[in-house]
PDB file of C-alpha atoms and ligand atoms in Angstrom:
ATOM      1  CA  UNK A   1     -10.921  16.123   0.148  1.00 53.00           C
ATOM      2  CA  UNK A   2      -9.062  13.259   2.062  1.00 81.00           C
ATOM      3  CA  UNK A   3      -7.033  10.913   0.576  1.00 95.00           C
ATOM      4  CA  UNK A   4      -5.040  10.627  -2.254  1.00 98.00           C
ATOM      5  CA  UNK A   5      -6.292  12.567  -5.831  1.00 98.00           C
ATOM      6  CA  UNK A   6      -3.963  11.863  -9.467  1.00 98.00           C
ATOM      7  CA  UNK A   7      -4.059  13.978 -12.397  1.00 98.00           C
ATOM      8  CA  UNK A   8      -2.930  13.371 -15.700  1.00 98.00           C
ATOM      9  CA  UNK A   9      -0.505  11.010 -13.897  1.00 98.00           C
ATOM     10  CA  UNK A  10       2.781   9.729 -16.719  1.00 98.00           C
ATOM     11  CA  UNK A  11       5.049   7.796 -15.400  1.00 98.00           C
ATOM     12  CA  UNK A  12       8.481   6.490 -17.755  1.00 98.00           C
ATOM     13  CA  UNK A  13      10.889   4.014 -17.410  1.00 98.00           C
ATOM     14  CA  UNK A  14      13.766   5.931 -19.906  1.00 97.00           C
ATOM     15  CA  UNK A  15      11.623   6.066 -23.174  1.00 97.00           C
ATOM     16  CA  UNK A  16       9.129   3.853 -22.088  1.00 98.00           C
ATOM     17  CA  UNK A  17       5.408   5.702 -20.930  1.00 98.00           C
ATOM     18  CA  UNK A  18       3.972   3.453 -18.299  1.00 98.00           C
ATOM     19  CA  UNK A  19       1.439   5.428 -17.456  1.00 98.00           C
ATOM     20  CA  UNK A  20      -0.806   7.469 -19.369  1.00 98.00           C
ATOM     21  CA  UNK A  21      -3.031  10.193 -18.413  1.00 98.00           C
ATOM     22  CA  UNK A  22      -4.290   8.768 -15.156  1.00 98.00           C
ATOM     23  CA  UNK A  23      -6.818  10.651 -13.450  1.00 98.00           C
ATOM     24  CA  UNK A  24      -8.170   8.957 -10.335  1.00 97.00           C
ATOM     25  CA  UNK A  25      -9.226   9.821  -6.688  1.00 97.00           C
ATOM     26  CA  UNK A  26      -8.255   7.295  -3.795  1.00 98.00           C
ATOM     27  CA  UNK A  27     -11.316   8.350  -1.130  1.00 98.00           C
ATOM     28  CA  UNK A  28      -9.833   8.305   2.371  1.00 97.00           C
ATOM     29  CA  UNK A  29     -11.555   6.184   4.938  1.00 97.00           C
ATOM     30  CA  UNK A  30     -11.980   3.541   2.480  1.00 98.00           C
ATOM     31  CA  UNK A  31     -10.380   0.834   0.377  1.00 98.00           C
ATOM     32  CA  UNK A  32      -9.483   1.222  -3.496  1.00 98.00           C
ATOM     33  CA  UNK A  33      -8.251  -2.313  -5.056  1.00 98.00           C
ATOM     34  CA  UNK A  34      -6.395  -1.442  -8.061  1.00 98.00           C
ATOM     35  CA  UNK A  35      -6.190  -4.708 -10.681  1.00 98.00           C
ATOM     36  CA  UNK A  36      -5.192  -5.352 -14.400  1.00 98.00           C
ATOM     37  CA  UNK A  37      -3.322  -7.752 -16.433  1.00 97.00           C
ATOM     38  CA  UNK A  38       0.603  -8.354 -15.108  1.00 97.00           C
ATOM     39  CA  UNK A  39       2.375  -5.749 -16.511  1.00 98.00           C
ATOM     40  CA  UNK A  40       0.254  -2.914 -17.413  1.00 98.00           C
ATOM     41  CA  UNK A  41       1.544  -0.706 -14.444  1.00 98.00           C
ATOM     42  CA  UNK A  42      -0.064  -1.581 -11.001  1.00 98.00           C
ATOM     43  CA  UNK A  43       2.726  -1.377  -9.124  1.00 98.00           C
ATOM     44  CA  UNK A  44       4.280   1.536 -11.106  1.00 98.00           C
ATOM     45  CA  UNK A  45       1.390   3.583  -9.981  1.00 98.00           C
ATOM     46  CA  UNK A  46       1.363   2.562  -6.350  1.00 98.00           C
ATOM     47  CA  UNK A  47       5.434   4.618  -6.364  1.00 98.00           C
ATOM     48  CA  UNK A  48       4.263   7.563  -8.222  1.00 98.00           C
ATOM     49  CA  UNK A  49       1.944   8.096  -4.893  1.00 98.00           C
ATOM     50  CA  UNK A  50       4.978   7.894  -2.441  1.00 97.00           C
ATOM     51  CA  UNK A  51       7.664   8.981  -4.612  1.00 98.00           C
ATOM     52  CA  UNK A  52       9.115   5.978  -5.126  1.00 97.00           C
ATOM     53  CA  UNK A  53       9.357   5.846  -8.755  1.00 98.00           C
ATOM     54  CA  UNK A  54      11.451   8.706  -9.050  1.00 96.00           C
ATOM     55  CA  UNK A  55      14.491   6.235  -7.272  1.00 96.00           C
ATOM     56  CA  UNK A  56      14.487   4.138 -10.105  1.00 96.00           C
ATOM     57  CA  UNK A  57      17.377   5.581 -12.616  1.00 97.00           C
ATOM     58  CA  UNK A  58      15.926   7.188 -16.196  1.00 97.00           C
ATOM     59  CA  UNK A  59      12.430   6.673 -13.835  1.00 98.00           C
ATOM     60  CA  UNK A  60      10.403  10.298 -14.715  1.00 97.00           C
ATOM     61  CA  UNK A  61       6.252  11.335 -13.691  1.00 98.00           C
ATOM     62  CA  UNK A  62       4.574  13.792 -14.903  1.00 98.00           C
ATOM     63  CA  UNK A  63       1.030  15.123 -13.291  1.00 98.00           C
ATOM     64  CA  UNK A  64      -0.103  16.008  -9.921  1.00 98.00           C
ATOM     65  CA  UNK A  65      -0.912  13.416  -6.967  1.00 98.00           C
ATOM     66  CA  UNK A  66      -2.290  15.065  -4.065  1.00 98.00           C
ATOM     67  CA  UNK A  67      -2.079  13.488  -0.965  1.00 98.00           C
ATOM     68  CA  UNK A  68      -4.544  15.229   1.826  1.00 94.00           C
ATOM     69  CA  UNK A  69      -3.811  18.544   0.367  1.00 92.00           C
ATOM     70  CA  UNK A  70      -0.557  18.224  -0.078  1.00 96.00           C
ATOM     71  CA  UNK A  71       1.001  18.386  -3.656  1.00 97.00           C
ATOM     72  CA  UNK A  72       3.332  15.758  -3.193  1.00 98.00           C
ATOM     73  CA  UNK A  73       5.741  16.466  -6.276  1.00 98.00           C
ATOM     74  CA  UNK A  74       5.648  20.239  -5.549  1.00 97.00           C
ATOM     75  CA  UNK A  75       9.109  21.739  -5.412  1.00 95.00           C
ATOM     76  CA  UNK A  76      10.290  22.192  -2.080  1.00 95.00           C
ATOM     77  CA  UNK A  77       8.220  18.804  -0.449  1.00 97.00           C
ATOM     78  CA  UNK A  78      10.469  16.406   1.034  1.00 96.00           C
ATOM     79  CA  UNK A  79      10.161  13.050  -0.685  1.00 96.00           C
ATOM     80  CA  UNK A  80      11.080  11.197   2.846  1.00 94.00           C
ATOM     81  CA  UNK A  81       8.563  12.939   4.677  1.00 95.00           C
ATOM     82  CA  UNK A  82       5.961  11.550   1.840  1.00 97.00           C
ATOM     83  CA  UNK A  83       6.897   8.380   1.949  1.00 95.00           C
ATOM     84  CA  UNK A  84       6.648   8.096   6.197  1.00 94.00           C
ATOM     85  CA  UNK A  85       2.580   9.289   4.776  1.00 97.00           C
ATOM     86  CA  UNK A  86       2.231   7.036   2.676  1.00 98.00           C
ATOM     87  CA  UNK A  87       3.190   3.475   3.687  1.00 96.00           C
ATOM     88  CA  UNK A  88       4.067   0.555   1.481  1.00 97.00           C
ATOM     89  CA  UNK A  89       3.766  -3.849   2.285  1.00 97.00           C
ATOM     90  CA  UNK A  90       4.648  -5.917  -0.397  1.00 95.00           C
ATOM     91  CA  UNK A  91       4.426  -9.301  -1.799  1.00 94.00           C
ATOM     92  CA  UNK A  92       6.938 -10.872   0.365  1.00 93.00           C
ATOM     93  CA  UNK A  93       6.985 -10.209   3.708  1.00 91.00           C
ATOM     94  CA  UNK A  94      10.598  -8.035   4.011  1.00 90.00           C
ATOM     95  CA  UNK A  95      11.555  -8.564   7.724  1.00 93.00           C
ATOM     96  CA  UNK A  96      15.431  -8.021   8.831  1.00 93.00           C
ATOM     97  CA  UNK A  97      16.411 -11.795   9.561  1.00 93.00           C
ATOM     98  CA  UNK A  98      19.045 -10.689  12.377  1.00 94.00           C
ATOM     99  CA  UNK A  99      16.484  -8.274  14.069  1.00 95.00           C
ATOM    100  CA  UNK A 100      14.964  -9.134  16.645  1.00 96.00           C
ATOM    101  CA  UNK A 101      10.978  -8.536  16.489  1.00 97.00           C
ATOM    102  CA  UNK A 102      11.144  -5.343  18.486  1.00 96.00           C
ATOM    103  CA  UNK A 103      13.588  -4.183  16.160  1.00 95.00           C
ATOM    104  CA  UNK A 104      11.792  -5.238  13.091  1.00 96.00           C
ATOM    105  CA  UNK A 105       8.478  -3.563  13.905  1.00 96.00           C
ATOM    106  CA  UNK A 106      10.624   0.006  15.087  1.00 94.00           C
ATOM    107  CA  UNK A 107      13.128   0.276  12.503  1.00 91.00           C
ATOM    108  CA  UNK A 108      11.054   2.392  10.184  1.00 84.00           C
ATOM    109  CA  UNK A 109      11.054   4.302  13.531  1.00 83.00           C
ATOM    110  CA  UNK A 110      14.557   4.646  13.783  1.00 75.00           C
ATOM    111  CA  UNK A 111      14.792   5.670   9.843  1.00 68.00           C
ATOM    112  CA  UNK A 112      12.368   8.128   9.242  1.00 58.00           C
ATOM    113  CA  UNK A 113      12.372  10.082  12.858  1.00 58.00           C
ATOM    114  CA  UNK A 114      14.407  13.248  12.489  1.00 48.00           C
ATOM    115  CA  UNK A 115      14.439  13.530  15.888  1.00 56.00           C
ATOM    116  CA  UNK A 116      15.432  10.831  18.166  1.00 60.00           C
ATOM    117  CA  UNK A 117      12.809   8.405  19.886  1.00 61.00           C
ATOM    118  CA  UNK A 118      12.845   7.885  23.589  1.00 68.00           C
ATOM    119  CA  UNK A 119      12.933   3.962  24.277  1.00 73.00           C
ATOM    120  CA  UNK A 120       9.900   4.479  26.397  1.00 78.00           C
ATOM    121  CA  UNK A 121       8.278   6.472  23.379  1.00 84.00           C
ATOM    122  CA  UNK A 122       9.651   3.816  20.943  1.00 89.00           C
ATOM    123  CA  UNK A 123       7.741   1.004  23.071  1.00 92.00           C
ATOM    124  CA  UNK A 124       4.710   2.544  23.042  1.00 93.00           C
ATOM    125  CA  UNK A 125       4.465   2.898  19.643  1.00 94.00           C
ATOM    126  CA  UNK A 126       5.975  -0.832  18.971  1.00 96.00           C
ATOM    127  CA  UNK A 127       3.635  -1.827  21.414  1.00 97.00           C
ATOM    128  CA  UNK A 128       0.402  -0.067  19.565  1.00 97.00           C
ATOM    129  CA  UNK A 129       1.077  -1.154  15.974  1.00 97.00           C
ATOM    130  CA  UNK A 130       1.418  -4.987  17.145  1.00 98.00           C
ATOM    131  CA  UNK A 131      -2.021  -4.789  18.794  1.00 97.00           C
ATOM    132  CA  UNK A 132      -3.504  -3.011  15.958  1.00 97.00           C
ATOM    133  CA  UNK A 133      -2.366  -5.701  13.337  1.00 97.00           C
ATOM    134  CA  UNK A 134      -3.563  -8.422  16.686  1.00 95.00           C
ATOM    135  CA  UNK A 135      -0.229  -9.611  16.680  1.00 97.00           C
ATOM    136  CA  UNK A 136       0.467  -8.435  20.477  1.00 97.00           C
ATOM    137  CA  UNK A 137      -1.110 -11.868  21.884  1.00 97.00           C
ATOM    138  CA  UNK A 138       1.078 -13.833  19.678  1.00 96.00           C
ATOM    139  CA  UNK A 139       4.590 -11.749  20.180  1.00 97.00           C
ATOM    140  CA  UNK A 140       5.221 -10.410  23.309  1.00 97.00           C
ATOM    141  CA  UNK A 141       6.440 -13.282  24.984  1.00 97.00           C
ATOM    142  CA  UNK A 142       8.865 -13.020  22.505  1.00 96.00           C
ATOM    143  CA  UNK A 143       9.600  -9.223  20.959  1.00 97.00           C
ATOM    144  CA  UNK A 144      13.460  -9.836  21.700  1.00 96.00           C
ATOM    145  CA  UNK A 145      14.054 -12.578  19.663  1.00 96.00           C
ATOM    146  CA  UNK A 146      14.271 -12.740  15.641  1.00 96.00           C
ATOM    147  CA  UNK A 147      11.310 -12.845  14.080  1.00 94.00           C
ATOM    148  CA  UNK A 148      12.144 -16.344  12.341  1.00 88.00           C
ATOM    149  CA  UNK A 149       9.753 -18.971  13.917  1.00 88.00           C
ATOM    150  CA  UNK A 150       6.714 -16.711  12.882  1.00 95.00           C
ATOM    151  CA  UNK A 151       4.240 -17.896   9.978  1.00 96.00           C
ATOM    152  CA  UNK A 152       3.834 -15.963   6.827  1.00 96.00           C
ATOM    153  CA  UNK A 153       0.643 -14.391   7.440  1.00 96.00           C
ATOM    154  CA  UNK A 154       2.436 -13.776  11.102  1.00 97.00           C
ATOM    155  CA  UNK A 155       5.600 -12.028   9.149  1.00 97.00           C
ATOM    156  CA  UNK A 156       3.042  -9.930   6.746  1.00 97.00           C
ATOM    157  CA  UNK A 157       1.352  -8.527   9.659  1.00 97.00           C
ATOM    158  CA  UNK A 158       4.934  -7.658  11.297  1.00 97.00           C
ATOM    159  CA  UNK A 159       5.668  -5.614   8.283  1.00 97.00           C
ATOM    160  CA  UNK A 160       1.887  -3.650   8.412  1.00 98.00           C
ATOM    161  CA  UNK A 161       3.046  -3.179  11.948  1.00 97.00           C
ATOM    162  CA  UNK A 162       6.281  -1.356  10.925  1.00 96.00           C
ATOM    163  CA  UNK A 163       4.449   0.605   8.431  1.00 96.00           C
ATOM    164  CA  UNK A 164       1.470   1.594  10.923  1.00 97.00           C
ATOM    165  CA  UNK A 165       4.196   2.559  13.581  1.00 95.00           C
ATOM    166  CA  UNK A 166       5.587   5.580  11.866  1.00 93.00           C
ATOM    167  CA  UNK A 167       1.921   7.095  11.174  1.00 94.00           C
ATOM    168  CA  UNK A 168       1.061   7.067   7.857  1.00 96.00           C
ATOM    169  CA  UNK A 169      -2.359   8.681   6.448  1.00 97.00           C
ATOM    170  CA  UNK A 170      -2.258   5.765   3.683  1.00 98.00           C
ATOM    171  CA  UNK A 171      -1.314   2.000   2.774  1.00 98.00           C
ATOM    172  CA  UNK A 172      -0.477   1.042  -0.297  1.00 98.00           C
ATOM    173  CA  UNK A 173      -0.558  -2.836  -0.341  1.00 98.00           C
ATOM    174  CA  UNK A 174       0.747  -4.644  -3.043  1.00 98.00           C
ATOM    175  CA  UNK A 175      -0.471  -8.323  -3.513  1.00 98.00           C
ATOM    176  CA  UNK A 176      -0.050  -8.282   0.179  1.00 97.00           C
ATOM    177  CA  UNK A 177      -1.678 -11.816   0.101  1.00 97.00           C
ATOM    178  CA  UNK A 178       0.067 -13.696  -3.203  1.00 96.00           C
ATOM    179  CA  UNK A 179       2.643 -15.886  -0.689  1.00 94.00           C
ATOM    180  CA  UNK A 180       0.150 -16.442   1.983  1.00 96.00           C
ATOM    181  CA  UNK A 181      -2.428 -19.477   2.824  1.00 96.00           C
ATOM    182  CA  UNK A 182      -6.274 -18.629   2.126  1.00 95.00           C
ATOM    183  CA  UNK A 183      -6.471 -18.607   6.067  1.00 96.00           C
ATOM    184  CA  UNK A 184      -3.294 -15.881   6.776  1.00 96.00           C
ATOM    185  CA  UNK A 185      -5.134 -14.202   3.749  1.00 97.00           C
ATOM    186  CA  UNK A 186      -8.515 -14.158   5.048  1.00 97.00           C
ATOM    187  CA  UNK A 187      -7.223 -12.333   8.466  1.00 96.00           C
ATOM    188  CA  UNK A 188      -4.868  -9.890   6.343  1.00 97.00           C
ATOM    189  CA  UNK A 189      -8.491  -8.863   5.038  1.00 98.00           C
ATOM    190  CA  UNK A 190     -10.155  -8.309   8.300  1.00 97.00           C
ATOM    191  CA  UNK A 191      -7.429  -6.149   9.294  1.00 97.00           C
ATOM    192  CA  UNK A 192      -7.780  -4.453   6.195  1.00 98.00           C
ATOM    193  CA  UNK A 193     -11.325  -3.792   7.056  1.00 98.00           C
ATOM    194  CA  UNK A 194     -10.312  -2.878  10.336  1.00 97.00           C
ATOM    195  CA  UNK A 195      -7.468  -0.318   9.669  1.00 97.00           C
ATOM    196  CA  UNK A 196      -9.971   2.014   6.807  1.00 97.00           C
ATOM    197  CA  UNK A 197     -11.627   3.560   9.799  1.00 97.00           C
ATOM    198  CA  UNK A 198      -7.897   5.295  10.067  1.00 96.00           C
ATOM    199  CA  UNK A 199      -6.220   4.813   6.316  1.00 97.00           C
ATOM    200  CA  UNK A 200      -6.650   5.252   3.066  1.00 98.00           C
ATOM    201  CA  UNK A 201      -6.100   1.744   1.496  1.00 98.00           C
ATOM    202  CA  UNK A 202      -5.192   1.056  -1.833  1.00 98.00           C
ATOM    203  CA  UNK A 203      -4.804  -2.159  -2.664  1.00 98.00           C
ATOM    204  CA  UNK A 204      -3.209  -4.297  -5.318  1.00 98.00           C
ATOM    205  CA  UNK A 205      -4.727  -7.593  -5.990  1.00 98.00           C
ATOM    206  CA  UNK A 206      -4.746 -10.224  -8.581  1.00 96.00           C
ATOM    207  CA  UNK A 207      -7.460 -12.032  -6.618  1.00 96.00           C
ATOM    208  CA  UNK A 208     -10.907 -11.347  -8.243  1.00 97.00           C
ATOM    209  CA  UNK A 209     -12.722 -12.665  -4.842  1.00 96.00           C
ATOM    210  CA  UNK A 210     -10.411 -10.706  -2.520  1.00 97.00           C
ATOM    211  CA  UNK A 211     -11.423  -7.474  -4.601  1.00 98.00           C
ATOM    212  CA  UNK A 212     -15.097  -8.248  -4.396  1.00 97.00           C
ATOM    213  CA  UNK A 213     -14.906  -8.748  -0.587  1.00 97.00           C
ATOM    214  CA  UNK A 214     -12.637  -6.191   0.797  1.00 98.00           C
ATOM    215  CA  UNK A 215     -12.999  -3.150  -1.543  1.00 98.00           C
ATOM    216  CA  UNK A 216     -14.914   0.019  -1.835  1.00 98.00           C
ATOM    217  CA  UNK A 217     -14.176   1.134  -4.688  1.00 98.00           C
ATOM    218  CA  UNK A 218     -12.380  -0.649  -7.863  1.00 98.00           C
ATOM    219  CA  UNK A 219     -10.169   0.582 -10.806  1.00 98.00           C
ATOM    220  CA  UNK A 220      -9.195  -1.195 -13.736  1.00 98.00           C
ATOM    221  CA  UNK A 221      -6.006  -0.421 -15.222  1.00 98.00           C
ATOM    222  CA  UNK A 222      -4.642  -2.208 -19.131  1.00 98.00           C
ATOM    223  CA  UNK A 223      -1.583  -1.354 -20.677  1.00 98.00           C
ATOM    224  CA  UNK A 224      -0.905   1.888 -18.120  1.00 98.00           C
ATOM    225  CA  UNK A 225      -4.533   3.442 -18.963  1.00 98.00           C
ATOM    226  CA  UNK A 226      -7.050   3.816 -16.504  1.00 98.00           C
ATOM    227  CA  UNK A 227     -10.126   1.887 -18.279  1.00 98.00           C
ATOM    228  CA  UNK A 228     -12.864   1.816 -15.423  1.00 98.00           C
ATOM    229  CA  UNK A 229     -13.070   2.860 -12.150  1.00 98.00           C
ATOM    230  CA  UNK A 230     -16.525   3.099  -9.947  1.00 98.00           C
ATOM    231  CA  UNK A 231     -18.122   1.390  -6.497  1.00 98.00           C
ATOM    232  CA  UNK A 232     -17.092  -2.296  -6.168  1.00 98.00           C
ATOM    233  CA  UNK A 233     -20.151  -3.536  -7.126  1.00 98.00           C
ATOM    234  CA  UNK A 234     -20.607  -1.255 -10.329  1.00 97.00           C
ATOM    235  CA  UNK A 235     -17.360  -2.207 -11.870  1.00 98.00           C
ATOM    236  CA  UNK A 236     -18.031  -6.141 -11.003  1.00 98.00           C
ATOM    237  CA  UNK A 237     -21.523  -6.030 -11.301  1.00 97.00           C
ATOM    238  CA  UNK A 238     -22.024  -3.867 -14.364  1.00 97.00           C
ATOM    239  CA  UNK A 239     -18.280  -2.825 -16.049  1.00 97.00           C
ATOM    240  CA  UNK A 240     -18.831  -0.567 -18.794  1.00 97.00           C
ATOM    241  CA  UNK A 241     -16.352  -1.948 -20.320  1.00 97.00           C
ATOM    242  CA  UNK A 242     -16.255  -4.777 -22.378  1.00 97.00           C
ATOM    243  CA  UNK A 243     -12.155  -4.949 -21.218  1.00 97.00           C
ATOM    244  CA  UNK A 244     -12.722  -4.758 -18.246  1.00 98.00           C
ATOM    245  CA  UNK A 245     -15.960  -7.560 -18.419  1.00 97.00           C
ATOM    246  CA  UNK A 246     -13.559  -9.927 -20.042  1.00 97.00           C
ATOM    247  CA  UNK A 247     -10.728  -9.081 -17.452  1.00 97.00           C
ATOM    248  CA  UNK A 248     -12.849  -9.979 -14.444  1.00 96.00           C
ATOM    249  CA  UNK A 249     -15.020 -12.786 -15.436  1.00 93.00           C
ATOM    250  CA  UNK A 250     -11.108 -14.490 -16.983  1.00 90.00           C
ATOM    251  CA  UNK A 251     -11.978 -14.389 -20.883  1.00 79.00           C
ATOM    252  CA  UNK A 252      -9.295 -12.528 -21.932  1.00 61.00           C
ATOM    253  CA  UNK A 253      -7.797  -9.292 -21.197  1.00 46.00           C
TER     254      UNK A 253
HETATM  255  N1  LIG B   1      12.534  -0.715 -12.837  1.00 93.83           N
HETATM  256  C1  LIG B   1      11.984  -0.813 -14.064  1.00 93.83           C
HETATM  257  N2  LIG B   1      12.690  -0.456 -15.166  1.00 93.83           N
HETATM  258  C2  LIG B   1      12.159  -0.560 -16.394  1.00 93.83           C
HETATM  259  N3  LIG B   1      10.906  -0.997 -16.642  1.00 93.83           N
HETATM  260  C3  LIG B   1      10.154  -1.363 -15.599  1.00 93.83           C
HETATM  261  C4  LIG B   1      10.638  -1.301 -14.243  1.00 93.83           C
HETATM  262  N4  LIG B   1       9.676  -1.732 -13.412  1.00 93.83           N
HETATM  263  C5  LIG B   1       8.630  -2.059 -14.203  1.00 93.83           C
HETATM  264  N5  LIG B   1       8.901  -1.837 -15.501  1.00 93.83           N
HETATM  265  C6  LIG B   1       7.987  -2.060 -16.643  1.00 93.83           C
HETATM  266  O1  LIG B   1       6.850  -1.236 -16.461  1.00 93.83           O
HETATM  267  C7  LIG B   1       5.660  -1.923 -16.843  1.00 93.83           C
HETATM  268  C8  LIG B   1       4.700  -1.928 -15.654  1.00 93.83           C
HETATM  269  O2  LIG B   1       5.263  -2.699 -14.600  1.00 93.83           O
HETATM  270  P1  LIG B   1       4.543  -2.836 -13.201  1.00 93.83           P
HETATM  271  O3  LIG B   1       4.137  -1.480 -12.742  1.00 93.83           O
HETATM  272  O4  LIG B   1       5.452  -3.617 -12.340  1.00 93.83           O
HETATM  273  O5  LIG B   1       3.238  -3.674 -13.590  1.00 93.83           O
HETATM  274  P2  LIG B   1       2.241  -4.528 -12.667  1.00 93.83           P
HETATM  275  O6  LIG B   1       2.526  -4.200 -11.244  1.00 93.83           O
HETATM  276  O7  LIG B   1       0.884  -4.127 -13.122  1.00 93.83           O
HETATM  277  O8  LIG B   1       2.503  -5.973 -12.983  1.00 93.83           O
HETATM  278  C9  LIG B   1       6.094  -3.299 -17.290  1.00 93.83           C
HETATM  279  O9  LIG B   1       6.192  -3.287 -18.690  1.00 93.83           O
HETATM  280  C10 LIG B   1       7.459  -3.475 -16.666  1.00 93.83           C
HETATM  281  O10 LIG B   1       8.254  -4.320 -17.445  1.00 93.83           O
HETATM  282 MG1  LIG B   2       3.135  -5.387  -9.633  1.00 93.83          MG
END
């Protein structure tokens, strides 16, 4: 099945379980939002699915993610080559300040190629992932100078370009709309809804409303246990859960 699967996912910090026992499936074609209380391990589980995690020192998982078939902690896998699949955007839009926005948007290029791109190949594919984020109008009277002068929601969308341009099969997006105005946040959710014809999306969000609007499917996470996880609607409509009622309606976690 496409997208991502997780089995009996642990993940540790040293001593410290994080994660416990999380089974979930991330449906391709389609977006996941992932929320819970600060803390109990959103983020944590968005780097177990690129092999992330493992970079942190005394940082150990345990389980089985599989991403489109592939068993992505099985010996011999190539943690690089997993984490060109499986793209990341965070918080705060990380752009290189003395890049210019060419640059910017085909560094990842650059990093993750094994072989070497062409410029003409490198253009194209600069060129592509600025129109599919609709930055292109707004940039390319200016790709070769720094990217300073753009907006936040602008920046955001420069990093989803640099993601997109080395072809991932999935985003993971983590509070990609926290720093941003409700308007930059509104069109970082079209695009959203745009790009899960081609992705798998998961999405982090603290942002009840943003959840509600954008998502497929929803899973609740407390204290690095997966409480509920079902169809947007079921989990806000009709949680099982009283934890996960009292999480989403803001009486108490
Ligand atoms: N690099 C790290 N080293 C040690 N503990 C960490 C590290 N990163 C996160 N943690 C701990 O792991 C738990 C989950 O953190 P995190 O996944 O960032 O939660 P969330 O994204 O849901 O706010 C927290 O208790 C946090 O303090
Ligand atoms: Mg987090």
């Amino acid at each position: 099945m496409a997208g991502i699967q997780v089995e009996a996912l642990h993940a540790w910090y040293g001593r410290d379980l994080i994660l416990k026992q999380v089974d979930l499936v991330f449906p391709g074609k389609a977006i996941t939002a992932v929320i819970g209380p600060s803390g109990c391990g959103k983020s944590t589980l968005l780097r177990c699915l690129n092999r992330m995690h493992e970079l942190v020192p005394g940082a150990r998982v345990a389980g089985r993610v599989v991403l489109n078939e592939t068993d992505i902690y099985h010996y011999g896998v190539n943690p690089v080559e997993i984490r060109r699949r499986v793209g990341m955007v965070f918080q705060n839009p990380n752009i290189f300040p003395t890049m210019t926005i060419f640059q910017n948007v085909g560094v990842g290029l650059a990093l993750a190629g094994r072989q070497r791109y062409r410029h003409r190949q490198l253009e194209t594919r600069v060129v592509k992932s600025l129109q599919q984020v609709g930055l292109w109008e707004e940039v390319k009277d200016r790709l070769h100078r720094t990217a300073t002068g753009l907006s936040a929601g602008q920046l955001q969308r420069l990093c989803i370009a640099r993601t997109l341009a080395v072809e991932p099969e999935v985003l993971l997006m983590d509070e990609p709309c926290s720093a941003l105005d409700p308007i930059a946040a509104i069109r970082i959710e079209e695009l959203m809804r745009e790009l899960k014809a081609s992705y798998t999306i998961i999405l982090v969000t603290h942002n009840m409303q943003q959840a509600a609007r954008v998502a497929d499917f929803t899973a609740f996470i407390s204290r690095g246990e997966l409480i509920e996880y079902g169809s947007t609607p079921e989990v806000f409509l009709r949680p099982r859960d009283l934890r996960t009622e009292r999480y989403i309606t803001g009486t108490g976690g």
